[in-house]
mmCIF file of C-alpha atoms in Angstrom:
data_model
loop_
_atom_site.group_PDB
_atom_site.id
_atom_site.type_symbol
_atom_site.label_atom_id
_atom_site.label_comp_id
_atom_site.label_asym_id
_atom_site.label_seq_id
_atom_site.Cartn_x
_atom_site.Cartn_y
_atom_site.Cartn_z
ATOM 1 C CA MET A 25 20.272 36.375 -21.517
ATOM 2 C CA ALA A 26 17.720 35.834 -24.811
ATOM 3 C CA LYS A 27 16.960 31.932 -25.768
ATOM 4 C CA PRO A 28 18.002 30.858 -29.078
ATOM 5 C CA ILE A 29 15.573 30.816 -31.431
ATOM 6 C CA SER A 30 14.495 27.680 -33.035
ATOM 7 C CA GLU A 31 14.393 27.593 -37.042
ATOM 8 C CA ASN A 32 11.383 25.124 -36.797
ATOM 9 C CA VAL A 33 8.514 26.996 -34.909
ATOM 10 C CA HIS A 34 5.383 25.996 -35.915
ATOM 11 C CA SER A 35 3.159 28.081 -33.307
ATOM 12 C CA VAL A 36 4.029 31.683 -32.145
ATOM 13 C CA LEU A 37 1.280 33.095 -28.786
ATOM 14 C CA ILE A 38 0.622 36.514 -29.026
ATOM 15 C CA LEU A 39 0.314 37.805 -25.236
ATOM 16 C CA HIS A 40 -1.314 40.923 -24.437
ATOM 17 C CA GLY A 41 -1.330 42.510 -20.691
ATOM 18 C CA PRO A 42 -3.799 44.179 -18.947
ATOM 19 C CA ASN A 43 -6.058 46.878 -20.372
ATOM 20 C CA LEU A 44 -5.099 46.177 -23.670
ATOM 21 C CA ASN A 45 -8.439 44.980 -24.345
ATOM 22 C CA LEU A 46 -9.296 48.902 -24.381
ATOM 23 C CA LEU A 47 -7.470 49.485 -27.187
ATOM 24 C CA GLY A 48 -9.351 51.849 -29.811
ATOM 25 C CA GLN A 49 -11.192 53.488 -26.613
ATOM 26 C CA ARG A 50 -8.192 53.981 -24.500
ATOM 27 C CA GLU A 51 -6.165 56.871 -24.815
ATOM 28 C CA PRO A 52 -6.261 56.785 -28.969
ATOM 29 C CA SER A 53 -3.076 59.745 -28.955
ATOM 30 C CA ILE A 54 -1.174 57.472 -27.509
ATOM 31 C CA TYR A 55 -2.466 53.887 -28.176
ATOM 32 C CA GLY A 56 -3.871 54.013 -31.707
ATOM 33 C CA SER A 57 -7.824 53.734 -32.855
ATOM 34 C CA GLU A 58 -7.551 50.192 -33.575
ATOM 35 C CA SER A 59 -8.677 47.441 -31.531
ATOM 36 C CA LEU A 60 -7.416 44.465 -29.746
ATOM 37 C CA ASP A 61 -9.470 42.203 -32.007
ATOM 38 C CA ASP A 62 -8.140 44.322 -35.272
ATOM 39 C CA ILE A 63 -4.488 43.583 -34.356
ATOM 40 C CA ASN A 64 -5.034 40.082 -33.513
ATOM 41 C CA GLY A 65 -7.261 39.646 -36.763
ATOM 42 C CA ARG A 66 -4.026 41.310 -38.637
ATOM 43 C CA LEU A 67 -1.761 38.590 -37.221
ATOM 44 C CA THR A 68 -3.576 35.733 -37.512
ATOM 45 C CA GLU A 69 -4.063 36.469 -41.090
ATOM 46 C CA ALA A 70 -0.495 37.711 -41.790
ATOM 47 C CA ALA A 71 0.645 33.524 -40.978
ATOM 48 C CA VAL A 72 -1.746 32.220 -42.990
ATOM 49 C CA GLY A 73 0.241 29.541 -45.236
ATOM 50 C CA THR A 74 3.359 30.136 -43.490
ATOM 51 C CA GLY A 75 3.125 26.718 -41.693
ATOM 52 C CA VAL A 76 2.962 28.476 -38.658
ATOM 53 C CA SER A 77 -0.365 28.759 -36.380
ATOM 54 C CA VAL A 78 -0.616 32.513 -34.171
ATOM 55 C CA SER A 79 -2.990 32.229 -30.886
ATOM 56 C CA CYS A 80 -3.975 35.155 -29.088
ATOM 57 C CA PHE A 81 -4.375 35.822 -25.461
ATOM 58 C CA GLN A 82 -5.283 38.694 -23.106
ATOM 59 C CA SER A 83 -5.973 39.220 -19.877
ATOM 60 C CA ASN A 84 -5.951 41.798 -16.937
ATOM 61 C CA HIS A 85 -4.663 39.493 -14.447
ATOM 62 C CA GLU A 86 -1.035 38.482 -14.029
ATOM 63 C CA GLY A 87 -1.647 35.261 -12.595
ATOM 64 C CA GLU A 88 -3.772 34.692 -16.024
ATOM 65 C CA LEU A 89 -0.765 36.036 -18.081
ATOM 66 C CA ILE A 90 1.750 33.173 -16.349
ATOM 67 C CA ASP A 91 -0.593 30.397 -16.714
ATOM 68 C CA ARG A 92 -1.021 31.164 -20.090
ATOM 69 C CA ILE A 93 2.917 31.069 -20.723
ATOM 70 C CA GLN A 94 3.339 27.775 -18.642
ATOM 71 C CA LYS A 95 1.095 26.319 -20.841
ATOM 72 C CA ALA A 96 2.693 27.434 -23.815
ATOM 73 C CA GLY A 97 5.359 25.527 -22.616
ATOM 74 C CA ARG A 98 3.477 22.174 -22.242
ATOM 75 C CA ASP A 99 2.179 23.312 -25.617
ATOM 76 C CA GLY A 100 5.275 23.088 -27.372
ATOM 77 C CA VAL A 101 4.792 26.826 -28.653
ATOM 78 C CA GLY A 102 7.868 27.969 -30.874
ATOM 79 C CA PHE A 103 7.698 31.639 -30.156
ATOM 80 C CA ILE A 104 6.054 34.645 -27.810
ATOM 81 C CA VAL A 105 4.944 37.736 -28.604
ATOM 82 C CA ILE A 106 3.739 39.469 -25.706
ATOM 83 C CA ASN A 107 3.035 43.480 -24.726
ATOM 84 C CA PRO A 108 3.045 42.399 -20.939
ATOM 85 C CA ALA A 109 1.374 46.772 -20.672
ATOM 86 C CA ALA A 110 1.923 47.748 -17.316
ATOM 87 C CA TYR A 111 3.452 44.710 -16.037
ATOM 88 C CA THR A 112 6.675 45.079 -17.638
ATOM 89 C CA HIS A 113 7.430 47.973 -15.102
ATOM 90 C CA THR A 114 6.304 45.796 -11.920
ATOM 91 C CA SER A 115 6.046 42.091 -12.950
ATOM 92 C CA VAL A 116 8.891 39.446 -11.547
ATOM 93 C CA ALA A 117 6.503 36.569 -11.549
ATOM 94 C CA ILE A 118 6.442 37.270 -15.669
ATOM 95 C CA ARG A 119 9.524 37.634 -16.064
ATOM 96 C CA ASP A 120 10.425 34.400 -14.107
ATOM 97 C CA ALA A 121 7.453 32.379 -15.783
ATOM 98 C CA LEU A 122 9.323 33.808 -19.250
ATOM 99 C CA ALA A 123 12.868 33.122 -18.153
ATOM 100 C CA GLY A 124 11.900 29.143 -16.809
ATOM 101 C CA LEU A 125 10.738 28.269 -20.265
ATOM 102 C CA SER A 126 12.824 27.480 -23.572
ATOM 103 C CA ILE A 127 11.045 29.737 -25.583
ATOM 104 C CA PRO A 128 12.035 32.895 -26.921
ATOM 105 C CA PHE A 129 10.204 36.443 -27.668
ATOM 106 C CA ILE A 130 10.068 39.385 -28.156
ATOM 107 C CA GLU A 131 8.810 42.583 -25.895
ATOM 108 C CA VAL A 132 6.030 44.704 -27.630
ATOM 109 C CA HIS A 133 4.699 48.162 -26.547
ATOM 110 C CA ILE A 134 2.813 50.323 -28.958
ATOM 111 C CA SER A 135 4.067 53.273 -27.180
ATOM 112 C CA ASN A 136 7.558 54.449 -26.659
ATOM 113 C CA ILE A 137 7.804 53.603 -22.956
ATOM 114 C CA HIS A 138 11.349 55.554 -22.692
ATOM 115 C CA THR A 139 9.365 59.049 -23.752
ATOM 116 C CA ARG A 140 6.538 58.473 -20.667
ATOM 117 C CA GLU A 141 6.659 58.829 -17.173
ATOM 118 C CA SER A 142 9.908 57.727 -15.477
ATOM 119 C CA PHE A 143 8.559 54.738 -13.895
ATOM 120 C CA ARG A 144 7.996 53.217 -17.366
ATOM 121 C CA HIS A 145 11.665 53.450 -18.213
ATOM 122 C CA LYS A 146 12.309 49.744 -16.400
ATOM 123 C CA SER A 147 11.327 46.839 -17.896
ATOM 124 C CA TYR A 148 12.044 43.394 -16.236
ATOM 125 C CA LEU A 149 11.583 41.407 -19.500
ATOM 126 C CA SER A 150 14.285 43.582 -21.745
ATOM 127 C CA ASP A 151 17.349 41.906 -21.035
ATOM 128 C CA ILE A 152 15.843 38.471 -21.305
ATOM 129 C CA ALA A 153 14.209 39.075 -24.978
ATOM 130 C CA VAL A 154 15.261 38.361 -28.057
ATOM 131 C CA GLY A 155 14.447 42.003 -28.510
ATOM 132 C CA THR A 156 12.248 44.895 -27.610
ATOM 133 C CA ILE A 157 10.142 46.844 -30.105
ATOM 134 C CA CYS A 158 8.572 50.037 -28.513
ATOM 135 C CA GLY A 159 6.943 53.164 -30.211
ATOM 136 C CA LEU A 160 5.847 51.522 -33.459
ATOM 137 C CA GLY A 161 1.890 51.424 -32.841
ATOM 138 C CA SER A 162 0.689 48.232 -33.198
ATOM 139 C CA ARG A 163 2.635 47.584 -36.022
ATOM 140 C CA GLY A 164 5.470 46.614 -33.574
ATOM 141 C CA TYR A 165 3.313 43.438 -32.847
ATOM 142 C CA ASP A 166 3.549 42.777 -37.119
ATOM 143 C CA LEU A 167 7.435 43.370 -36.990
ATOM 144 C CA ALA A 168 7.802 40.829 -34.457
ATOM 145 C CA LEU A 169 5.746 38.270 -36.014
ATOM 146 C CA ALA A 170 7.620 39.167 -39.475
ATOM 147 C CA TYR A 171 11.021 38.440 -37.648
ATOM 148 C CA VAL A 172 9.524 35.115 -36.197
ATOM 149 C CA LEU A 173 8.296 34.102 -39.609
ATOM 150 C CA LEU A 174 11.451 34.810 -41.733
ATOM 151 C CA ARG A 175 13.786 33.427 -39.008
ATOM 152 C CA GLY A 176 11.970 30.083 -40.560
ATOM 153 C CA LYS A 177 13.340 30.875 -43.955
ATOM 154 C CA GLU A 178 16.728 31.551 -42.994
#
């Protein structure tokens, strides 16, 4: 069950899973030509003047992502946008970390995981996410952040 969204979100954590540090180099026909720095810069810039801070974190290590999720809970982060990458299909531990917090999140995928290999069709996170955005390239991150920013204005 997805967590309710507070209308007073003051900080958003953008989490990027394994291999996303290779964006712009890795399979550009699937993942595009933008770098992770390009995406993070665009997201940070989009929040300027909104009263919402955006922080970004990437790791190739499951435990580091879990540590950062737990830290988000202690830091009072109001919303998480996560692209768990390959951990989408394998990590019960990341699911448990997200489920153990009261922080709502949106799951983002650059590619459409439902049109790829069959092992990518199952997500361990989707059923507890506020929503899932996939197949819209890196703009999926922008749409997730826009949703969070608009929630504060409703």
